[in-house]
Short mmCIF file of C-alpha atoms in Angstrom, two decimals:
data_model
loop_
_atom_site.label_atom_id
_atom_site.label_comp_id
_atom_site.label_asym_id
_atom_site.label_seq_id
_atom_site.Cartn_x
_atom_site.Cartn_y
_atom_site.Cartn_z
CA LEU A 1 0.00 0.00 0.00
CA PRO A 2 1.47 3.38 -0.89
CA ARG A 3 2.56 5.16 2.24
CA LEU A 4 1.38 8.46 0.80
CA ARG A 5 -1.85 9.42 2.56
CA GLY A 6 -4.17 12.39 2.77
CA VAL A 7 -5.14 12.86 -0.86
CA VAL A 8 -8.59 14.36 -1.27
CA VAL A 9 -10.83 11.36 -1.84
CA GLU A 10 -12.64 12.77 -4.87
CA SER A 11 -9.37 13.49 -6.66
CA CYS A 12 -8.11 9.98 -5.96
CA CYS A 13 -11.26 8.30 -7.25
CA GLY A 14 -11.05 10.34 -10.42
CA ALA A 15 -7.42 9.32 -10.78
CA CYS A 16 -8.27 5.65 -10.34
CA SER A 17 -10.91 5.70 -13.04
CA MET A 18 -8.53 7.48 -15.42
CA GLN A 19 -5.80 4.94 -14.72
CA GLN A 20 -8.30 2.13 -15.22
CA ARG A 21 -9.16 3.52 -18.66
CA LYS A 22 -5.44 3.51 -19.44
CA GLY A 23 -5.30 -0.21 -18.65
CA LEU A 24 -3.35 -0.07 -15.40
CA HIS A 25 -3.21 -3.43 -13.63
CA TRP A 26 -6.31 -3.83 -11.44
CA MET A 27 -4.33 -4.58 -8.30
CA LYS A 28 -2.42 -1.29 -8.47
CA ILE A 29 -5.74 0.50 -8.97
CA ALA A 30 -7.21 -1.25 -5.93
CA LEU A 31 -4.22 -0.39 -3.76
CA PHE A 32 -4.30 3.23 -4.88
CA ALA A 33 -8.04 3.43 -4.21
CA VAL A 34 -7.68 1.95 -0.73
CA ALA A 35 -4.93 4.45 0.10
CA CYS A 36 -7.15 7.26 -1.11
CA TYR A 37 -10.17 6.02 0.78
CA ALA A 38 -8.29 5.39 4.01
CA VAL A 39 -8.43 9.00 5.07
CA SER A 40 -8.35 12.27 3.22
CA TRP A 41 -6.55 14.05 6.06
CA SER A 42 -4.43 11.82 8.24
CA LEU A 43 -1.72 11.56 10.83
CA PRO A 44 1.79 10.82 9.57
CA VAL A 45 1.95 7.06 9.20
CA GLY A 46 3.91 5.44 12.01
CA GLY A 47 5.07 8.78 13.41
CA PRO A 48 5.24 9.74 17.08
CA ALA A 49 2.09 10.61 18.98
CA LYS A 50 1.36 14.24 18.11
CA ASP A 51 -1.67 16.40 17.60
CA PRO A 52 -3.47 15.52 14.35
CA ALA A 53 -1.66 17.12 11.44
CA PRO A 54 -2.27 16.94 7.69
CA THR A 55 0.03 14.88 5.53
CA PHE A 56 -1.04 16.81 2.45
CA GLY A 57 -1.87 20.44 1.99
CA VAL A 58 0.24 23.60 2.18
CA SER A 59 3.74 23.31 3.64
CA VAL A 60 7.25 24.63 2.99
CA ASN A 61 10.67 24.01 1.54
CA ILE A 62 13.46 23.89 4.12
CA VAL A 63 16.05 23.38 1.45
CA ASN A 64 19.17 23.43 3.63
CA LEU A 65 18.12 20.92 6.30
CA LEU A 66 20.72 18.30 5.39
CA TRP A 67 23.34 20.92 4.57
CA GLN A 68 23.12 22.09 8.17
CA TYR A 69 23.69 18.56 9.46
CA ILE A 70 26.79 18.12 7.26
CA ASN A 71 27.97 21.65 8.12
CA THR A 72 27.87 23.12 4.62
CA SER A 73 25.18 25.66 5.59
CA THR A 74 25.09 28.09 8.49
CA GLY A 75 23.49 27.21 11.81
CA GLY A 76 24.21 23.50 12.08
CA ARG A 77 21.84 20.96 13.57
CA PRO A 78 20.29 23.35 16.16
CA ALA A 79 19.16 25.74 13.41
CA ALA A 80 17.72 22.87 11.37
CA VAL A 81 15.72 21.54 14.32
CA LYS A 82 14.50 25.06 15.13
CA ALA A 83 13.31 25.55 11.55
CA MET A 84 11.36 22.28 11.62
CA GLU A 85 9.86 23.00 15.03
CA ASP A 86 8.87 26.52 13.98
CA ALA A 87 7.23 25.20 10.82
CA TYR A 88 5.44 22.39 12.65
CA GLU A 89 4.05 24.80 15.23
CA GLN A 90 2.46 26.75 12.37
CA GLY A 91 0.84 23.58 10.99
CA PHE A 92 3.35 22.96 8.19
CA THR A 93 4.20 19.31 8.60
CA PHE A 94 6.26 18.13 5.63
CA TYR A 95 9.43 19.62 4.19
CA ARG A 96 11.05 19.38 0.79
CA PHE A 97 14.83 19.59 1.05
CA ALA A 98 18.05 18.91 -0.83
CA ALA A 99 19.11 15.34 -0.06
CA SER A 100 22.56 15.81 -1.62
CA ALA A 101 25.26 18.41 -1.10
CA PHE A 102 25.26 21.32 -3.54
CA TRP A 103 28.88 21.75 -4.63
CA PRO A 104 31.18 18.92 -5.75
CA ASP A 105 33.69 19.59 -2.95
CA GLU A 106 30.81 19.23 -0.45
CA LEU A 107 29.54 16.10 -2.16
CA GLN A 108 32.97 14.58 -1.53
CA LEU A 109 31.72 13.75 1.96
CA TRP A 110 29.55 11.07 0.30
CA PHE A 111 31.71 10.36 -2.76
CA ASN A 112 34.79 9.56 -0.67
CA THR A 113 34.24 6.09 0.76
CA THR A 114 36.28 6.93 3.87
CA THR A 115 33.85 9.71 4.87
CA ARG A 116 30.64 8.26 3.48
CA LYS A 117 29.69 6.74 6.81
CA HIS A 118 29.68 10.22 8.35
CA TYR A 119 27.41 11.51 5.54
CA TRP A 120 24.76 8.87 6.24
CA GLU A 121 25.09 9.22 10.01
CA SER A 122 24.36 12.93 9.62
CA PHE A 123 21.36 12.05 7.45
CA ASP A 124 20.18 9.60 10.11
CA LEU A 125 20.19 12.41 12.67
CA LEU A 126 18.02 14.52 10.36
CA VAL A 127 15.51 11.68 9.96
CA GLU A 128 15.46 11.04 13.71
CA ASP A 129 14.94 14.72 14.51
CA THR A 130 12.17 15.00 11.92
CA LYS A 131 10.35 12.04 13.46
CA ARG A 132 10.76 13.57 16.91
CA VAL A 133 9.20 16.82 15.66
CA GLY A 134 6.33 14.81 14.16
CA ALA A 135 6.92 15.90 10.58
CA ARG A 136 7.77 14.17 7.29
CA LEU A 137 10.30 14.73 4.52
CA VAL A 138 10.36 15.00 0.72
CA PRO A 139 14.01 14.27 -0.15
CA SER A 140 15.09 15.75 -3.49
CA ILE A 141 17.75 13.19 -4.30
CA ALA A 142 20.05 14.99 -6.77
CA TRP A 143 19.60 18.66 -5.98
CA ASN A 144 22.42 20.04 -8.13
CA HIS A 145 22.71 17.71 -11.09
CA PHE A 146 26.02 19.24 -12.12
CA ALA A 147 27.62 18.25 -8.80
CA PHE A 148 27.57 14.54 -9.69
CA CYS A 149 29.17 15.29 -13.09
CA ASP A 150 31.75 17.70 -11.74
CA ILE A 151 32.88 15.34 -9.00
CA CYS A 152 33.54 12.77 -11.74
CA ASN A 153 35.25 15.36 -13.97
CA GLU A 154 32.69 14.65 -16.67
CA PRO A 155 30.25 16.89 -18.58
CA LEU A 156 26.51 16.75 -18.01
CA LYS A 157 25.90 14.61 -21.09
CA GLU A 158 27.43 11.73 -19.12
CA TYR A 159 24.38 11.83 -16.85
CA PHE A 160 22.71 9.87 -19.64
CA ASN A 161 25.52 7.35 -20.24
CA GLU A 162 24.95 4.24 -18.13
CA THR A 163 28.67 3.33 -18.17
CA SER A 164 29.83 6.76 -16.98
CA CYS A 165 31.11 7.62 -13.51
CA THR A 166 28.36 10.24 -13.34
CA GLN A 167 25.39 7.94 -13.88
CA GLN A 168 26.90 5.16 -11.81
CA SER A 169 27.37 7.64 -8.95
CA VAL A 170 23.80 8.92 -9.22
CA LYS A 171 22.52 5.33 -9.29
CA GLN A 172 24.58 4.33 -6.28
CA PHE A 173 23.57 7.42 -4.29
CA THR A 174 19.90 6.79 -5.12
CA GLU A 175 20.06 3.13 -4.15
CA GLU A 176 21.82 3.94 -0.89
CA ILE A 177 19.36 6.60 0.24
CA VAL A 178 16.27 4.59 -0.74
CA SER A 179 17.61 1.38 0.84
CA ARG A 180 18.48 3.21 4.03
CA TYR A 181 15.05 4.80 4.51
CA VAL A 182 12.71 2.45 2.65
CA ASN A 183 10.96 1.52 5.89
CA SER A 184 11.00 4.98 7.46
CA SER A 185 7.62 6.57 8.08
CA VAL A 186 9.32 9.96 7.82
CA ILE A 187 9.62 9.78 4.01
CA LEU A 188 6.48 11.24 2.43
CA PHE A 189 7.58 10.50 -1.13
CA TRP A 190 10.75 10.52 -3.23
CA GLU A 191 11.78 13.28 -5.63
CA LEU A 192 14.51 12.69 -8.22
CA GLY A 193 16.08 16.13 -8.10
CA ASN A 194 15.65 19.81 -8.72
CA GLU A 195 14.44 21.19 -12.08
CA LEU A 196 16.37 18.95 -14.49
CA ASN A 197 13.87 19.84 -17.22
CA LEU A 198 15.03 23.48 -17.23
CA LEU A 199 18.47 22.33 -18.41
CA ALA A 200 17.14 20.28 -21.33
CA ASP A 201 17.53 21.29 -25.00
CA LEU A 202 19.74 24.31 -24.25
CA ASN A 203 23.12 25.20 -25.70
CA MET A 204 25.31 25.29 -22.62
CA GLU A 205 28.44 26.50 -24.42
CA HIS A 206 30.15 29.31 -22.45
CA GLN A 207 27.40 29.24 -19.82
CA HIS A 208 28.19 29.67 -16.12
CA THR A 209 25.40 27.58 -14.60
CA ALA A 210 26.38 26.28 -11.15
CA ILE A 211 29.97 27.42 -11.62
CA ALA A 212 32.42 27.94 -8.74
CA PRO A 213 35.91 26.63 -9.56
CA SER A 214 36.95 26.99 -5.92
CA LYS A 215 34.20 24.48 -5.06
CA GLY A 216 35.31 21.90 -7.61
CA THR A 217 33.51 22.95 -10.82
CA PRO A 218 35.02 23.73 -14.22
CA LYS A 219 35.44 27.37 -15.25
CA MET A 220 32.44 27.23 -17.59
CA ARG A 221 30.01 24.85 -19.26
CA THR A 222 30.45 23.58 -22.81
CA LYS A 223 28.46 21.90 -25.60
CA ALA A 224 29.33 18.61 -23.91
CA ASP A 225 26.83 19.61 -21.19
CA ASN A 226 23.94 19.63 -23.68
CA PHE A 227 21.19 17.02 -23.51
CA SER A 228 17.71 16.62 -24.95
CA THR A 229 14.30 16.26 -23.37
CA ASP A 230 14.01 12.79 -24.86
CA GLN A 231 17.30 11.74 -23.26
CA MET A 232 16.02 13.09 -19.95
CA ILE A 233 12.75 11.16 -20.17
CA ASP A 234 14.66 7.94 -20.89
CA LEU A 235 16.88 8.56 -17.86
CA CYS A 236 13.86 9.27 -15.66
CA TYR A 237 12.35 5.88 -16.53
CA LYS A 238 15.61 4.23 -15.49
CA TRP A 239 15.90 6.35 -12.35
CA THR A 240 12.39 5.55 -11.16
CA ALA A 241 13.12 1.87 -11.83
CA TRP A 242 16.15 2.06 -9.50
CA ILE A 243 13.87 3.38 -6.77
CA ARG A 244 11.00 0.98 -7.39
CA ALA A 245 13.32 -2.02 -7.32
CA ILE A 246 13.89 -1.19 -3.65
CA ASP A 247 10.72 0.69 -2.66
CA PRO A 248 7.97 -0.47 -5.02
CA HIS A 249 5.05 1.14 -3.18
CA GLN A 250 6.33 4.66 -2.56
CA LEU A 251 5.26 7.44 -4.89
CA ILE A 252 7.81 9.41 -6.89
CA SER A 253 7.91 13.01 -8.13
CA SER A 254 10.17 14.41 -10.83
CA GLY A 255 11.15 17.66 -9.11
CA HIS A 256 10.64 19.39 -12.47
CA SER A 257 9.72 23.00 -12.81
CA THR A 258 6.88 24.30 -14.99
CA PRO A 259 8.03 23.83 -18.60
CA ARG A 260 9.72 26.83 -20.19
CA ALA A 261 7.49 29.02 -22.33
CA SER A 262 9.33 27.61 -25.39
CA ALA A 263 9.90 24.07 -24.11
CA GLU A 264 8.38 22.13 -27.02
CA HIS A 265 9.93 24.41 -29.65
CA LEU A 266 13.33 23.96 -28.01
CA ARG A 267 12.75 20.22 -27.84
CA HIS A 268 12.09 19.96 -31.57
CA SER A 269 15.00 22.23 -32.52
CA TYR A 270 17.58 20.52 -30.32
CA TYR A 271 19.48 19.02 -33.27
CA LYS A 272 19.19 22.15 -35.42
CA PRO A 273 21.97 24.76 -35.70
CA VAL A 274 19.83 27.38 -33.89
CA ARG A 275 17.37 26.77 -31.08
CA ASP A 276 13.75 27.83 -31.64
CA TRP A 277 12.59 30.08 -28.77
CA MET A 278 9.06 30.65 -30.11
CA ASN A 279 6.45 30.42 -27.36
CA ASP A 280 4.50 27.19 -27.17
CA THR A 281 0.76 27.00 -27.63
CA LEU A 282 -1.36 25.75 -24.75
CA ALA A 283 -1.57 22.33 -26.41
CA GLU A 284 2.21 22.20 -26.80
CA PHE A 285 2.69 23.30 -23.19
CA GLU A 286 0.40 20.56 -21.90
CA LYS A 287 2.08 17.95 -24.11
CA ASN A 288 5.49 18.83 -22.71
CA LEU A 289 4.17 18.86 -19.14
CA MET A 290 2.69 15.39 -19.57
CA ASP A 291 5.68 13.94 -21.45
CA VAL A 292 8.35 15.00 -18.97
CA ASN A 293 6.25 13.78 -16.02
CA LYS A 294 5.16 10.51 -17.65
CA PRO A 295 7.56 8.29 -15.68
CA PHE A 296 6.22 9.60 -12.38
CA ASP A 297 3.23 9.15 -10.08
CA ILE A 298 3.24 12.86 -9.22
CA ILE A 299 3.36 15.82 -11.61
CA SER A 300 5.79 18.43 -10.28
CA VAL A 301 5.76 22.12 -11.17
CA HIS A 302 7.45 25.23 -9.77
CA LEU A 303 5.89 28.58 -10.65
CA TYR A 304 6.85 32.15 -9.83
CA ALA A 305 5.70 35.54 -11.05
CA VAL A 306 9.04 36.17 -12.76
CA SER A 307 9.61 37.44 -16.32
CA GLY A 308 5.96 36.83 -17.19
CA GLY A 309 6.28 33.06 -16.88
CA ASN A 310 2.94 33.01 -15.07
CA LEU A 311 1.15 35.03 -17.78
CA ARG A 312 1.07 32.66 -20.74
CA PHE A 313 -1.78 32.09 -23.18
CA ASN A 314 -3.33 35.51 -22.40
CA ILE A 315 -4.86 34.12 -19.23
CA SER A 316 -4.35 37.33 -17.26
CA THR A 317 -2.87 40.82 -17.35
CA ASP A 318 -2.27 40.81 -13.59
CA PRO A 319 1.51 40.45 -13.07
CA HIS A 320 0.79 38.59 -9.83
CA SER A 321 -1.66 36.11 -11.39
CA ALA A 322 -1.51 32.41 -10.49
CA ASP A 323 -4.23 31.37 -12.96
CA LEU A 324 -1.76 29.15 -14.83
CA LEU A 325 -1.92 26.79 -11.86
CA ARG A 326 -5.58 26.13 -12.60
CA ILE A 327 -4.70 25.14 -16.18
CA ILE A 328 -1.97 22.84 -14.91
CA LYS A 329 -4.30 21.22 -12.37
CA ARG A 330 -6.92 20.49 -15.03
CA ALA A 331 -4.22 18.81 -17.14
CA ALA A 332 -3.11 16.75 -14.13
CA ASN A 333 -6.71 15.71 -13.49
CA ARG A 334 -7.07 14.52 -17.08
CA ALA A 335 -3.90 12.45 -16.64
CA GLY A 336 -5.22 11.01 -13.37
CA LYS A 337 -2.16 12.18 -11.44
CA ILE A 338 -1.49 14.09 -8.23
CA LEU A 339 -0.17 17.63 -8.75
CA TYR A 340 2.65 18.88 -6.56
CA LEU A 341 3.42 22.61 -6.59
CA GLY A 342 6.95 22.21 -5.29
CA GLU A 343 7.95 25.88 -5.32
CA TYR A 344 6.21 29.24 -5.40
CA GLY A 345 6.59 32.52 -3.54
CA ASP A 346 7.52 36.20 -3.60
CA PRO A 347 11.12 37.39 -3.31
CA LEU A 348 10.49 40.10 -0.72
CA PRO A 349 8.38 40.45 2.43
CA GLY A 350 5.34 42.68 2.38
CA GLU A 351 2.04 42.10 0.64
CA ARG A 352 3.26 38.97 -1.21
CA LEU A 353 0.55 39.37 -3.84
CA TYR A 354 1.62 36.42 -5.98
CA THR A 355 1.82 34.08 -2.99
CA ARG A 356 -1.70 35.08 -1.97
CA ASN A 357 -3.02 34.42 -5.47
CA ALA A 358 -1.19 31.09 -5.58
CA LEU A 359 -2.76 30.04 -2.27
CA GLN A 360 -6.20 30.93 -3.63
CA ALA A 361 -5.52 28.81 -6.73
CA ILE A 362 -4.29 25.94 -4.52
CA VAL A 363 -7.55 25.94 -2.57
CA GLU A 364 -9.93 26.55 -5.48
CA ALA A 365 -8.24 24.09 -7.87
CA GLN A 366 -7.72 21.55 -5.04
CA ILE A 367 -3.98 21.18 -5.59
CA GLN A 368 -3.19 18.36 -3.20
CA ILE A 369 0.43 19.13 -2.26
CA SER A 370 2.39 22.39 -2.20
CA THR A 371 5.56 23.67 -0.57
CA LEU A 372 6.28 27.38 -0.49
CA TRP A 373 9.82 28.57 -1.22
CA VAL A 374 11.39 28.97 1.33
CA TRP A 375 11.32 28.63 5.16
CA GLU A 376 13.95 30.29 7.41
CA PHE A 377 16.71 30.14 4.79
CA TYR A 378 19.92 31.80 5.97
CA GLN A 379 21.85 31.02 2.81
CA THR A 380 25.15 32.80 3.31
CA SER A 381 24.89 34.28 6.79
CA ALA A 382 23.47 33.26 10.15
CA THR A 383 21.76 36.66 10.42
CA VAL A 384 20.74 37.61 6.85
CA LEU A 385 17.74 35.87 5.31
CA ALA A 386 17.81 34.88 1.65
CA ASN A 387 15.24 36.32 -0.73
CA PHE A 388 11.85 34.53 -0.66
CA SER A 389 12.36 33.50 2.98
CA LEU A 390 9.48 33.24 5.42
CA ILE A 391 9.91 33.52 9.20
CA PRO A 392 7.41 33.73 12.05
CA GLY A 393 7.08 37.23 13.47
CA ARG A 394 8.00 39.14 10.35
CA ASP A 395 5.67 37.24 8.00
CA ASP A 396 2.70 36.40 10.23
CA GLN A 397 0.10 37.63 7.73
CA ILE A 398 1.08 35.27 4.94
CA ILE A 399 1.63 32.45 7.46
CA LYS A 400 -1.96 32.92 8.67
CA CYS A 401 -3.11 32.82 5.05
CA MET A 402 -1.30 29.51 4.59
CA GLN A 403 -2.89 28.14 7.76
CA SER A 404 -6.32 29.25 6.58
CA ALA A 405 -5.69 27.66 3.17
CA ASN A 406 -4.85 24.38 4.90
CA MET A 407 -8.07 24.54 6.91
CA ASN A 408 -10.11 25.19 3.78
CA ILE A 409 -8.41 22.31 1.95
CA LYS A 410 -9.19 20.08 4.92
CA ASN A 411 -12.84 21.17 4.86
CA GLY A 412 -13.14 20.73 1.09
CA SER A 413 -13.90 24.42 0.50
CA VAL A 414 -13.25 25.82 -2.97
CA HIS A 415 -14.24 29.43 -2.23
CA TRP A 416 -11.51 31.24 -0.34
CA SER A 417 -9.04 34.09 -0.74
CA CYS A 418 -6.19 35.57 1.26
CA THR A 419 -7.54 39.09 1.71
CA GLY A 420 -9.19 41.32 4.27
CA ASP A 421 -8.60 40.41 7.89
CA PHE A 422 -5.31 38.61 7.20
CA TRP A 423 -3.69 41.87 6.14
CA ASN A 424 -5.22 43.94 8.96
CA LEU A 425 -3.58 42.11 11.84
#
């Protein structure tokens, strides 16, 4: 039985019937239906005795949780535990985080077999502390895809070569983390990594994506870092198979972002001398969204109000609109899949107009899982918050909106907005 609980029953039943029409084996349908029926809003499975808390709903990214345990991010273990406790007290009970170190020199802690034991012992402490808090985790397995290539001194294209050091390292890391926590109630679901689809079909020559030579990267990217969407999809089928060979009943998300505005045009011009950056039609957008998420149980998107990426297809003239989420949710419903809004948010504190609109879309469109970017993220300093960060005290209005959204999701309400009294506190 999938350990993922708390999906709104109506959405699950619709998903089952869609999967049945697609010819999915009847037993998998039955198991999925039982999981959906069990409870639409449940306690974490096997967790410590705590007050009832939703498994699904609105929660947060705490991206640097592991990094604090392995001492590559400020604050250490005490700051990580504080962030989880603060979030849990506000009713945010599951946390997406980077399950691998960001830079290649930091990933050496795992890559080097003499220090690997310390890497997993640090991870064990994170899992134990999360269970003690009463929360659950969404580990994003390969957060910085370049790190696994750079540590092998290979370009990104080797990600897709099964004999390469890069792919063998990713496979081994994946098998180790899944094997270690396959029976842990703390794992809500697995995520492959962060936004691999945004690197597909580009010309990486002379680019400086994830570059820091002092941290073990090359000086720049080259054409050898190019890969296609179709190569990525093939890899994702293999990657999910590695996980399912160990943990056959857990659900898996891609970690992908919302497709680029030109994703399908770039895909079809990958082998041409010049990439085609023409904007996709709605049909092309939905095709790309479905194709890149086909190997997965959960459709993942990240959406911000940046550079008009939220204003496609003439759906709105409001720069803070989140109406694209409603389009994406309808597409997910047609595919019979859960939608996970893995990232959204506003860069600065204040009115947070986009976040408020996104929360309204989450409630009205019944988006089952969402994690706001980002909770208590002190990226480079123990005293200076990174952009997009949320903290209690400073950001109580939007936190109360998130709490209210969770309550409305729990109650099945589809008429709600983050206005009025929330902003008059």
